Short mmCIF file of C-alpha atoms and ligand atoms in Angstrom, two decimals:
data_model
loop_
_atom_site.label_atom_id
_atom_site.label_comp_id
_atom_site.label_asym_id
_atom_site.label_seq_id
_atom_site.Cartn_x
_atom_site.Cartn_y
_atom_site.Cartn_z
CA MET A 1 64.21 -13.35 -18.60
CA ALA A 2 64.09 -17.09 -19.09
CA LYS A 3 64.16 -19.95 -16.60
CA ILE A 4 66.03 -23.20 -17.10
CA SER A 5 62.85 -25.22 -16.60
CA GLU A 6 61.33 -23.59 -19.73
CA TYR A 7 63.96 -25.35 -21.83
CA LEU A 8 63.81 -28.82 -20.32
CA GLY A 9 61.89 -31.55 -22.08
CA GLY A 10 61.57 -29.72 -25.40
CA SER A 11 63.63 -30.09 -28.57
CA ALA A 12 67.26 -29.09 -28.01
CA VAL A 13 67.63 -28.05 -31.65
CA ASP A 14 64.63 -25.74 -31.28
CA ASN A 15 66.05 -24.33 -28.03
CA VAL A 16 69.38 -23.56 -29.68
CA LYS A 17 67.76 -22.04 -32.76
CA LYS A 18 65.54 -19.88 -30.58
CA ALA A 19 68.51 -18.66 -28.52
CA ILE A 20 70.48 -17.84 -31.66
CA VAL A 21 67.59 -15.85 -33.13
CA ALA A 22 67.24 -14.04 -29.79
CA ALA A 23 70.99 -13.31 -29.70
CA LYS A 24 70.89 -11.84 -33.21
CA SER A 25 67.84 -9.72 -32.44
CA VAL A 26 69.68 -7.94 -29.58
CA SER A 27 73.04 -7.58 -31.32
CA LYS A 28 73.07 -3.81 -30.74
CA TYR A 29 73.85 -4.49 -27.06
CA ASN A 30 77.13 -6.14 -28.10
CA SER A 31 76.79 -8.72 -25.35
CA LEU A 32 78.13 -11.57 -27.49
CA LEU A 33 81.39 -11.55 -29.45
CA GLU A 34 80.81 -14.75 -31.36
CA LEU A 35 78.12 -17.40 -31.80
CA CYS A 36 79.07 -21.08 -31.90
CA GLU A 37 76.12 -22.00 -34.11
CA GLU A 38 77.53 -25.06 -35.83
CA ARG A 39 78.86 -26.83 -32.77
CA ALA A 40 75.77 -25.87 -30.75
CA LEU A 41 73.45 -27.40 -33.35
CA ASP A 42 75.59 -30.56 -33.53
CA LEU A 43 75.40 -30.99 -29.76
CA ALA A 44 71.67 -30.25 -29.80
CA ALA A 45 71.10 -32.99 -32.37
CA LYS A 46 72.96 -35.40 -30.07
CA VAL A 47 70.75 -34.40 -27.14
CA ASP A 48 67.62 -34.89 -29.24
CA ALA A 49 68.90 -38.30 -30.35
CA GLY A 50 69.32 -39.31 -26.71
CA GLU A 51 73.12 -39.58 -27.01
CA ILE A 52 73.63 -36.89 -24.34
CA LYS A 53 71.38 -36.85 -21.28
CA GLY A 54 71.51 -34.83 -18.10
CA ARG A 55 70.10 -32.22 -15.78
CA LEU A 56 70.56 -29.47 -18.38
CA ALA A 57 69.72 -31.48 -21.49
CA GLY A 58 69.17 -29.05 -24.36
CA VAL A 59 69.58 -25.88 -22.27
CA PRO A 60 71.50 -23.12 -24.09
CA PHE A 61 73.98 -20.89 -22.29
CA VAL A 62 76.78 -18.45 -23.04
CA ALA A 63 80.29 -18.31 -21.60
CA LYS A 64 82.44 -15.26 -21.03
CA ASP A 65 85.06 -15.17 -23.74
CA ASN A 66 87.87 -15.97 -21.32
CA PHE A 67 86.65 -19.60 -21.07
CA LEU A 68 88.42 -21.89 -23.51
CA THR A 69 85.78 -23.52 -25.70
CA PHE A 70 85.56 -25.52 -28.89
CA GLY A 71 83.48 -24.21 -31.79
CA SER A 72 84.56 -20.59 -31.45
CA LYS A 73 87.59 -18.46 -30.82
CA THR A 74 88.59 -17.47 -27.28
CA THR A 75 89.71 -13.85 -27.36
CA ALA A 76 89.45 -12.61 -23.76
CA ALA A 77 88.10 -9.53 -25.64
CA SER A 78 91.68 -8.56 -26.44
CA HIS A 79 93.48 -7.92 -29.71
CA PHE A 80 96.19 -10.21 -28.40
CA LEU A 81 94.00 -13.31 -28.70
CA GLU A 82 91.81 -12.04 -31.56
CA ASN A 83 92.37 -15.22 -33.58
CA PHE A 84 93.08 -17.71 -30.81
CA GLU A 85 91.45 -21.12 -31.13
CA ALA A 86 91.61 -23.11 -27.93
CA PRO A 87 93.16 -26.59 -28.05
CA LEU A 88 91.06 -27.71 -25.06
CA GLN A 89 87.89 -26.81 -23.18
CA ALA A 90 87.58 -25.39 -19.66
CA THR A 91 86.52 -27.93 -17.03
CA ALA A 92 83.38 -25.90 -16.27
CA ILE A 93 82.34 -26.11 -19.93
CA GLU A 94 83.07 -29.86 -20.02
CA LYS A 95 80.95 -30.42 -16.92
CA LEU A 96 78.03 -28.45 -18.33
CA GLU A 97 78.23 -30.24 -21.68
CA ALA A 98 78.26 -33.58 -19.87
CA GLU A 99 74.86 -32.60 -18.41
CA GLY A 100 73.51 -31.68 -21.84
CA ALA A 101 73.91 -27.89 -21.68
CA ILE A 102 74.90 -26.21 -24.94
CA CYS A 103 77.18 -23.18 -25.28
CA ILE A 104 75.73 -21.00 -28.04
CA GLY A 105 78.12 -18.07 -27.82
CA LYS A 106 80.95 -16.22 -26.16
CA SER A 107 80.22 -13.06 -24.25
CA ASN A 108 81.94 -9.71 -24.12
CA LEU A 109 84.20 -8.59 -21.26
CA ASP A 110 86.80 -6.03 -20.35
CA ALA A 111 89.96 -7.27 -22.09
CA PHE A 112 91.53 -9.99 -19.91
CA ALA A 113 88.76 -9.22 -17.37
CA HIS A 114 90.50 -6.01 -16.27
CA GLY A 115 87.72 -3.57 -15.54
CA GLY A 116 84.27 -2.94 -14.16
CA SER A 117 82.25 -1.69 -17.12
CA THR A 118 83.07 -3.84 -20.20
CA GLU A 119 84.28 -0.61 -21.82
CA ASN A 120 87.84 -2.00 -21.87
CA SER A 121 86.85 -4.64 -24.42
CA ALA A 122 88.88 -4.44 -27.63
CA PHE A 123 85.60 -5.02 -29.47
CA GLY A 124 83.46 -2.21 -28.07
CA PRO A 125 81.40 -1.89 -24.89
CA THR A 126 78.30 -3.89 -23.97
CA LEU A 127 75.20 -1.78 -23.31
CA ASN A 128 73.20 -2.09 -20.11
CA ALA A 129 70.08 -4.26 -20.49
CA ALA A 130 67.86 -1.72 -18.72
CA ASP A 131 69.29 1.48 -20.20
CA GLU A 132 71.33 1.53 -23.41
CA THR A 133 73.09 4.76 -22.43
CA ARG A 134 74.67 3.06 -19.42
CA VAL A 135 77.41 0.51 -18.86
CA ALA A 136 76.72 -3.18 -18.50
CA GLY A 137 79.14 -3.35 -15.59
CA GLY A 138 82.02 -5.73 -15.77
CA SER A 139 84.11 -7.38 -16.42
CA SER A 140 81.53 -10.10 -17.22
CA GLY A 141 79.13 -7.52 -18.73
CA GLY A 142 78.21 -9.58 -21.79
CA SER A 143 77.12 -12.61 -19.73
CA ALA A 144 74.98 -10.47 -17.43
CA VAL A 145 73.25 -8.69 -20.31
CA ALA A 146 72.63 -11.88 -22.32
CA THR A 147 70.94 -13.35 -19.23
CA ALA A 148 68.97 -10.19 -18.45
CA LEU A 149 67.71 -9.95 -22.05
CA GLY A 150 66.54 -13.58 -21.92
CA VAL A 151 68.83 -14.77 -24.73
CA VAL A 152 69.83 -17.67 -22.46
CA PRO A 153 68.65 -18.77 -19.02
CA PHE A 154 72.17 -18.76 -17.57
CA ALA A 155 75.69 -17.66 -18.37
CA LEU A 156 79.20 -18.29 -17.07
CA GLY A 157 81.46 -15.54 -15.82
CA THR A 158 84.59 -14.99 -13.78
CA ASP A 159 84.89 -12.89 -10.64
CA THR A 160 88.30 -11.74 -9.43
CA GLY A 161 87.18 -8.58 -7.65
CA GLY A 162 83.49 -8.25 -8.46
CA SER A 163 83.17 -9.13 -12.13
CA ILE A 164 80.10 -11.32 -11.66
CA ARG A 165 78.42 -9.54 -8.75
CA GLN A 166 78.61 -5.99 -10.11
CA PRO A 167 77.24 -6.62 -13.63
CA ALA A 168 74.56 -8.88 -12.10
CA SER A 169 73.54 -5.96 -9.92
CA PHE A 170 73.62 -3.47 -12.83
CA ASN A 171 71.36 -5.65 -14.99
CA GLY A 172 68.96 -7.15 -12.46
CA VAL A 173 70.02 -10.81 -12.47
CA VAL A 174 71.40 -13.21 -9.85
CA GLY A 175 75.21 -13.45 -9.86
CA VAL A 176 77.26 -16.00 -7.92
CA LYS A 177 80.92 -15.67 -6.95
CA PRO A 178 81.81 -18.90 -5.17
CA THR A 179 84.29 -19.65 -2.42
CA TYR A 180 87.85 -19.51 -3.76
CA GLY A 181 88.63 -23.04 -4.95
CA MET A 182 85.01 -24.18 -5.26
CA VAL A 183 85.06 -24.32 -9.07
CA SER A 184 87.95 -25.45 -11.25
CA ARG A 185 89.65 -22.69 -13.21
CA TYR A 186 91.30 -25.07 -15.63
CA GLY A 187 90.94 -23.71 -19.14
CA VAL A 188 90.07 -20.17 -18.10
CA VAL A 189 92.37 -17.25 -18.95
CA ALA A 190 94.14 -16.38 -15.68
CA MET A 191 93.95 -12.87 -14.25
CA ALA A 192 94.98 -12.87 -10.58
CA SER A 193 95.43 -16.42 -9.38
CA SER A 194 94.87 -15.80 -5.67
CA THR A 195 91.39 -14.34 -6.20
CA ASP A 196 90.17 -15.68 -9.58
CA THR A 197 86.88 -17.57 -9.29
CA ILE A 198 84.31 -18.93 -11.72
CA GLY A 199 80.59 -18.55 -11.26
CA CYS A 200 77.34 -17.88 -13.03
CA PHE A 201 74.46 -15.57 -13.82
CA ALA A 202 70.84 -16.71 -13.82
CA SER A 203 67.35 -15.26 -13.60
CA CYS A 204 66.72 -16.83 -10.19
CA ALA A 205 68.62 -18.38 -7.29
CA GLU A 206 67.24 -21.86 -7.98
CA ASP A 207 68.75 -21.91 -11.48
CA ALA A 208 72.05 -20.52 -10.19
CA GLU A 209 72.10 -23.28 -7.58
CA LEU A 210 71.67 -25.97 -10.22
CA VAL A 211 74.48 -24.56 -12.36
CA MET A 212 76.84 -24.21 -9.38
CA ASP A 213 76.05 -27.74 -8.25
CA ILE A 214 77.17 -28.97 -11.67
CA ILE A 215 80.35 -26.91 -12.11
CA ALA A 216 81.63 -27.07 -8.50
CA GLY A 217 83.96 -29.74 -7.22
CA HIS A 218 87.49 -31.04 -7.16
CA ASP A 219 89.44 -31.15 -10.41
CA ASP A 220 92.81 -32.87 -10.79
CA LEU A 221 93.65 -30.22 -13.38
CA ASP A 222 93.38 -27.32 -10.88
CA MET A 223 95.35 -27.95 -7.71
CA THR A 224 93.56 -25.11 -5.90
CA THR A 225 90.15 -26.82 -6.08
CA LEU A 226 88.51 -27.97 -2.86
CA PRO A 227 86.79 -31.31 -2.38
CA ASP A 228 83.12 -31.27 -3.33
CA TYR A 229 81.54 -29.00 -0.71
CA PHE A 230 78.64 -27.62 -2.66
CA ASP A 231 75.67 -29.42 -1.20
CA PRO A 232 72.28 -27.72 -1.34
CA THR A 233 70.54 -30.68 0.30
CA THR A 234 71.80 -30.49 3.88
CA LEU A 235 71.34 -26.96 5.06
CA ASP A 236 70.62 -25.37 8.38
CA MET A 237 69.02 -22.05 7.56
CA PRO A 238 71.15 -19.27 9.07
CA LYS A 239 69.51 -16.70 11.26
CA ARG A 240 71.97 -13.90 12.07
CA VAL A 241 72.58 -11.27 9.41
CA GLY A 242 74.99 -8.35 9.74
CA ILE A 243 74.64 -5.24 7.59
CA ILE A 244 78.12 -3.92 6.89
CA LYS A 245 78.29 -0.42 8.34
CA GLU A 246 81.15 0.72 6.11
CA PHE A 247 79.00 0.09 3.02
CA MET A 248 76.06 2.19 4.20
CA SER A 249 77.70 5.62 4.54
CA ASP A 250 76.30 8.83 3.05
CA ASP A 251 78.69 8.50 0.09
CA VAL A 252 76.61 5.59 -1.14
CA ASP A 253 73.68 6.36 -3.45
CA GLU A 254 70.48 6.74 -1.46
CA ASP A 255 68.42 4.39 -3.65
CA VAL A 256 71.12 1.76 -3.21
CA ARG A 257 71.06 2.10 0.57
CA ASN A 258 67.27 2.00 0.61
CA ALA A 259 67.20 -1.18 -1.50
CA THR A 260 69.61 -2.80 0.97
CA ARG A 261 67.47 -1.76 3.93
CA THR A 262 64.31 -3.01 2.26
CA TYR A 263 65.93 -6.40 1.67
CA ALA A 264 67.01 -6.47 5.32
CA THR A 265 63.45 -5.74 6.41
CA LYS A 266 62.21 -8.64 4.30
CA LEU A 267 64.77 -10.90 5.96
CA GLU A 268 63.59 -9.77 9.38
CA ALA A 269 60.00 -10.51 8.41
CA SER A 270 61.16 -14.06 7.60
CA GLY A 271 62.67 -14.57 11.04
CA PHE A 272 66.26 -13.46 10.51
CA THR A 273 67.83 -11.10 13.03
CA VAL A 274 69.53 -8.17 11.37
CA SER A 275 71.96 -5.78 13.01
CA GLU A 276 74.81 -3.55 11.98
CA VAL A 277 78.39 -4.81 12.00
CA SER A 278 81.58 -2.83 11.50
CA LEU A 279 84.60 -4.17 9.62
CA PRO A 280 87.11 -1.30 9.71
CA MET A 281 89.65 -3.14 7.51
CA LEU A 282 87.25 -2.89 4.56
CA LYS A 283 88.31 0.69 3.91
CA TYR A 284 91.78 -0.58 2.98
CA THR A 285 90.62 -3.30 0.62
CA LEU A 286 90.84 -1.24 -2.58
CA ALA A 287 94.43 -0.33 -1.76
CA MET A 288 95.26 -4.00 -1.10
CA TYR A 289 93.44 -5.21 -4.18
CA TYR A 290 95.03 -2.74 -6.57
CA ILE A 291 98.49 -3.83 -5.38
CA ILE A 292 98.03 -7.60 -5.11
CA VAL A 293 95.94 -8.07 -8.25
CA PRO A 294 98.20 -6.09 -10.64
CA ALA A 295 101.20 -7.96 -9.14
CA GLU A 296 99.60 -11.28 -10.07
CA ILE A 297 98.46 -9.91 -13.44
CA SER A 298 101.99 -8.85 -14.32
CA SER A 299 103.12 -12.41 -13.66
CA ASN A 300 100.20 -14.18 -15.37
CA LEU A 301 100.34 -12.00 -18.47
CA ALA A 302 104.06 -12.62 -18.97
CA ARG A 303 103.07 -15.61 -21.11
CA TYR A 304 101.71 -13.28 -23.80
CA ASP A 305 105.09 -12.54 -25.28
CA GLY A 306 104.54 -12.79 -29.02
CA VAL A 307 106.15 -16.23 -29.07
CA ARG A 308 103.50 -18.54 -27.72
CA TYR A 309 100.07 -17.08 -28.30
CA GLY A 310 98.29 -14.54 -30.44
CA VAL A 311 99.80 -11.35 -31.79
CA ARG A 312 103.36 -11.66 -33.07
CA ALA A 313 105.14 -8.49 -34.18
CA GLU A 314 107.26 -8.54 -37.35
CA THR A 315 110.89 -8.39 -36.32
CA ASN A 316 113.98 -10.59 -36.09
CA ASP A 317 115.10 -9.20 -32.76
CA LEU A 318 113.82 -11.15 -29.73
CA ASN A 319 113.58 -8.22 -27.32
CA GLU A 320 111.82 -6.17 -29.91
CA LEU A 321 109.45 -9.10 -30.54
CA TYR A 322 108.42 -9.13 -26.87
CA GLY A 323 108.02 -5.36 -26.64
CA LYS A 324 106.22 -4.76 -29.89
CA SER A 325 103.89 -7.75 -29.60
CA ARG A 326 102.87 -6.70 -26.10
CA ASP A 327 102.43 -3.13 -27.19
CA GLN A 328 100.21 -4.14 -30.12
CA GLY A 329 98.22 -6.85 -28.32
CA PHE A 330 97.36 -5.36 -24.94
CA GLU A 331 94.77 -2.69 -24.22
CA ALA A 332 95.66 0.42 -22.19
CA GLU A 333 94.22 -1.00 -18.94
CA ASN A 334 96.18 -4.25 -19.36
CA LYS A 335 99.40 -2.26 -19.77
CA ARG A 336 98.60 -0.06 -16.78
CA ARG A 337 98.19 -3.12 -14.56
CA ILE A 338 101.32 -4.83 -15.85
CA MET A 339 103.30 -1.69 -15.07
CA ILE A 340 101.80 -1.22 -11.59
CA GLY A 341 102.30 -4.92 -10.86
CA SER A 342 105.93 -4.93 -11.99
CA TYR A 343 106.55 -1.82 -9.90
CA VAL A 344 105.09 -3.18 -6.64
CA LEU A 345 107.05 -6.42 -7.08
CA SER A 346 110.37 -4.75 -7.91
CA SER A 347 113.11 -5.29 -5.33
CA GLY A 348 113.10 -1.70 -4.09
CA PHE A 349 109.36 -1.55 -3.47
CA PHE A 350 108.33 -5.14 -2.70
CA ASP A 351 108.31 -4.67 1.10
CA ALA A 352 106.60 -1.30 1.00
CA TYR A 353 103.75 -2.36 -1.29
CA TYR A 354 103.27 -6.05 -2.06
CA LEU A 355 104.35 -7.46 1.30
CA LYS A 356 102.46 -4.82 3.23
CA ALA A 357 99.30 -5.44 1.18
CA GLN A 358 99.55 -9.19 1.89
CA LYS A 359 99.91 -8.50 5.63
CA ALA A 360 96.88 -6.22 5.54
CA ARG A 361 95.02 -8.97 3.68
CA THR A 362 95.64 -11.34 6.61
CA LEU A 363 94.21 -8.74 8.98
CA LEU A 364 91.14 -8.47 6.74
CA ILE A 365 90.68 -12.25 6.76
CA ASN A 366 90.96 -12.26 10.57
CA GLU A 367 88.39 -9.51 10.79
CA PHE A 368 85.93 -11.42 8.60
CA ASN A 369 86.50 -14.56 10.70
CA LYS A 370 85.74 -12.62 13.84
CA ALA A 371 82.54 -11.17 12.34
CA PHE A 372 81.42 -14.69 11.44
CA GLU A 373 81.53 -15.64 15.13
CA ASP A 374 78.48 -13.40 15.61
CA TYR A 375 76.87 -13.47 12.17
CA ASP A 376 76.03 -16.22 9.68
CA ILE A 377 75.77 -13.86 6.75
CA LEU A 378 77.03 -10.36 6.02
CA MET A 379 75.14 -8.12 3.67
CA GLY A 380 75.40 -4.77 1.94
CA PRO A 381 75.16 -3.19 -1.47
CA VAL A 382 77.15 -4.56 -4.43
CA SER A 383 78.17 -1.22 -5.82
CA PRO A 384 77.96 2.37 -4.49
CA THR A 385 75.73 3.41 -7.41
CA PRO A 386 73.48 1.80 -10.01
CA ALA A 387 74.93 1.47 -13.54
CA PHE A 388 76.77 4.64 -14.53
CA LYS A 389 76.70 6.34 -17.95
CA LEU A 390 78.89 4.98 -20.73
CA GLY A 391 82.11 7.00 -20.75
CA ALA A 392 81.53 8.49 -17.28
CA ASN A 393 84.51 6.75 -15.65
CA SER A 394 86.46 5.40 -18.61
CA SER A 395 89.03 8.19 -18.79
CA ASP A 396 89.71 8.13 -15.05
CA PRO A 397 91.08 4.80 -13.76
CA MET A 398 90.87 5.90 -10.10
CA LYS A 399 87.16 6.62 -10.46
CA MET A 400 86.64 3.25 -12.10
CA TYR A 401 88.60 1.44 -9.35
CA LEU A 402 86.60 3.20 -6.60
CA ALA A 403 83.42 1.57 -7.88
CA ASP A 404 84.90 -1.81 -6.80
CA ILE A 405 85.01 -0.86 -3.10
CA MET A 406 82.21 -3.22 -2.04
CA THR A 407 83.20 -6.33 -3.95
CA VAL A 408 86.98 -6.69 -3.56
CA GLY A 409 86.84 -7.55 0.17
CA ALA A 410 85.15 -10.93 -0.31
CA SER A 411 87.57 -11.65 -3.16
CA LEU A 412 90.68 -10.96 -1.08
CA ALA A 413 89.32 -13.18 1.71
CA GLY A 414 88.22 -15.98 -0.66
CA LEU A 415 84.63 -15.80 0.58
CA PRO A 416 81.51 -16.72 -1.37
CA ALA A 417 79.33 -13.73 -2.24
CA ILE A 418 76.23 -13.39 -4.36
CA SER A 419 74.35 -10.51 -5.87
CA VAL A 420 70.57 -10.73 -5.87
CA PRO A 421 68.11 -8.31 -7.49
CA ALA A 422 66.66 -5.95 -4.88
CA GLY A 423 64.52 -3.49 -6.76
CA VAL A 424 65.23 -0.49 -8.94
CA SER A 425 66.37 3.11 -8.50
CA ALA A 426 64.17 6.19 -9.01
CA ASP A 427 65.15 6.12 -12.70
CA SER A 428 64.35 2.39 -13.04
CA LEU A 429 67.92 1.07 -12.91
CA PRO A 430 68.34 -2.37 -11.31
CA ILE A 431 69.97 -2.53 -7.89
CA GLY A 432 71.47 -5.66 -6.35
CA VAL A 433 72.14 -6.57 -2.78
CA GLN A 434 75.21 -8.58 -1.79
CA LEU A 435 75.18 -11.56 0.58
CA ILE A 436 78.60 -12.68 1.81
CA GLY A 437 79.14 -15.96 3.64
CA GLN A 438 81.88 -17.95 5.31
CA ARG A 439 84.09 -20.11 3.15
CA ARG A 440 82.13 -23.04 1.68
CA SER A 441 78.73 -21.58 2.63
CA ASP A 442 77.87 -21.06 -1.05
CA ALA A 443 74.79 -23.25 -1.03
CA LEU A 444 73.55 -21.50 2.08
CA LEU A 445 73.72 -18.05 0.48
CA LEU A 446 71.66 -19.32 -2.42
CA ALA A 447 69.14 -20.87 -0.04
CA VAL A 448 68.67 -17.51 1.66
CA ALA A 449 68.26 -15.79 -1.72
CA LYS A 450 65.73 -18.43 -2.76
CA SER A 451 63.75 -17.93 0.44
CA GLN A 452 63.31 -14.22 -0.38
CA GLU A 453 62.43 -14.45 -4.05
CA GLY A 454 58.96 -13.21 -4.89
CA LYS A 455 58.52 -11.71 -1.40
N1 LIG B 501 86.56 -4.41 -11.50
C1 LIG B 501 87.57 -5.23 -10.90
C2 LIG B 501 88.90 -4.99 -11.59
O1 LIG B 501 88.92 -4.23 -12.51
C3 LIG B 501 87.17 -6.68 -10.95
C4 LIG B 501 87.56 -7.40 -12.17
C5 LIG B 501 87.23 -8.86 -12.13
O2 LIG B 501 86.64 -9.35 -11.18
N2 LIG B 501 87.68 -9.58 -13.16
O3 LIG B 501 89.88 -5.55 -11.21
#
């Protein structure tokens, strides 16, 4: 893996060339869908000429292919947007470029970010960085693997229900899902607007902190953004850590539980108090998530109608144009979610499903708030198992959804949560531990992770 500091001060053109060679040498992992060589080298020349300066001057990175960027297509790993060239750039990309960082490529994902393995990509799965027979995790699998393989020192991803934390855990890198509203989502393909967040992958917490500091903050182009709360400089180190009881049951892989306990022991040795906390509402979070998120997906994906973007079926009949374009452009998982979402929002079922799920979500938020009266940080595993085998869950959506049980809670409550490497399983697969904080405690979570690195 590579650190940001290794790239600072050198030649930006050399950095970009090196990253592109590295990307090509690991192409069998399918972590990147496209390289933006020409634009990256242009920007690098500007950095070397002193025209662009900043905290990430000449540092290469990759962005998940649901970020709108210049210099490449933006496909969301779907056939629908296979040839889509963005007319604008995402705010997060603009902010990074303003600090001299250079996007060298676009990374693979589950199409429209629907999934947890990157197997739903229209362009083939990404392979796990530690074991090529296993999934990369997802949906931001390509970004996690490119970081883990050292192609780039950091990568951007999106996390709606675990899509940064879970692949970070599966590939042994740090993954940050910020507080809802912390980072502008302008110019990022929408999935579920009430839980979509933007964050990053890096080899260490310090690098992740720098990237988050740059991309966080209010944006007039995203009305859900908060004022600038990300401030790593004024922190009171928290002391009280709660291990989430519901995430440590016998159903969870033993190596995963042991890695969590070992991390807790390290925290105790550093002066934290660790005790068990129960949040009974967590067992309903998958049910809530897989009602609320498809509902929002069915609404957000209505814009892909064959008229405005991407695939356009050949027909003169408008209804047929909508139907055929959507049939040709969307992957099976996209269609499944659109159908579930339309169903739970339909007039006969709205109260029974969508409304009830939203009420349960409020109870979950209340329960988290209550837990944070006694604890500064909650912790647990990221995923019930290390990376599973390619194909193991892909024909069974329920099995795939169940793997999200530990990440969707923080998403529904809008809380910041990070995944930090916490050792490996008996068969050498990376395992991550999850730290969840109160809203706007993003910088604090990273400070805790930093304090434990190398211990
Ligand atoms: N695996 C989850 C899902 O399929 C999370 C996806 C995401 O965060 N984009 O919905």
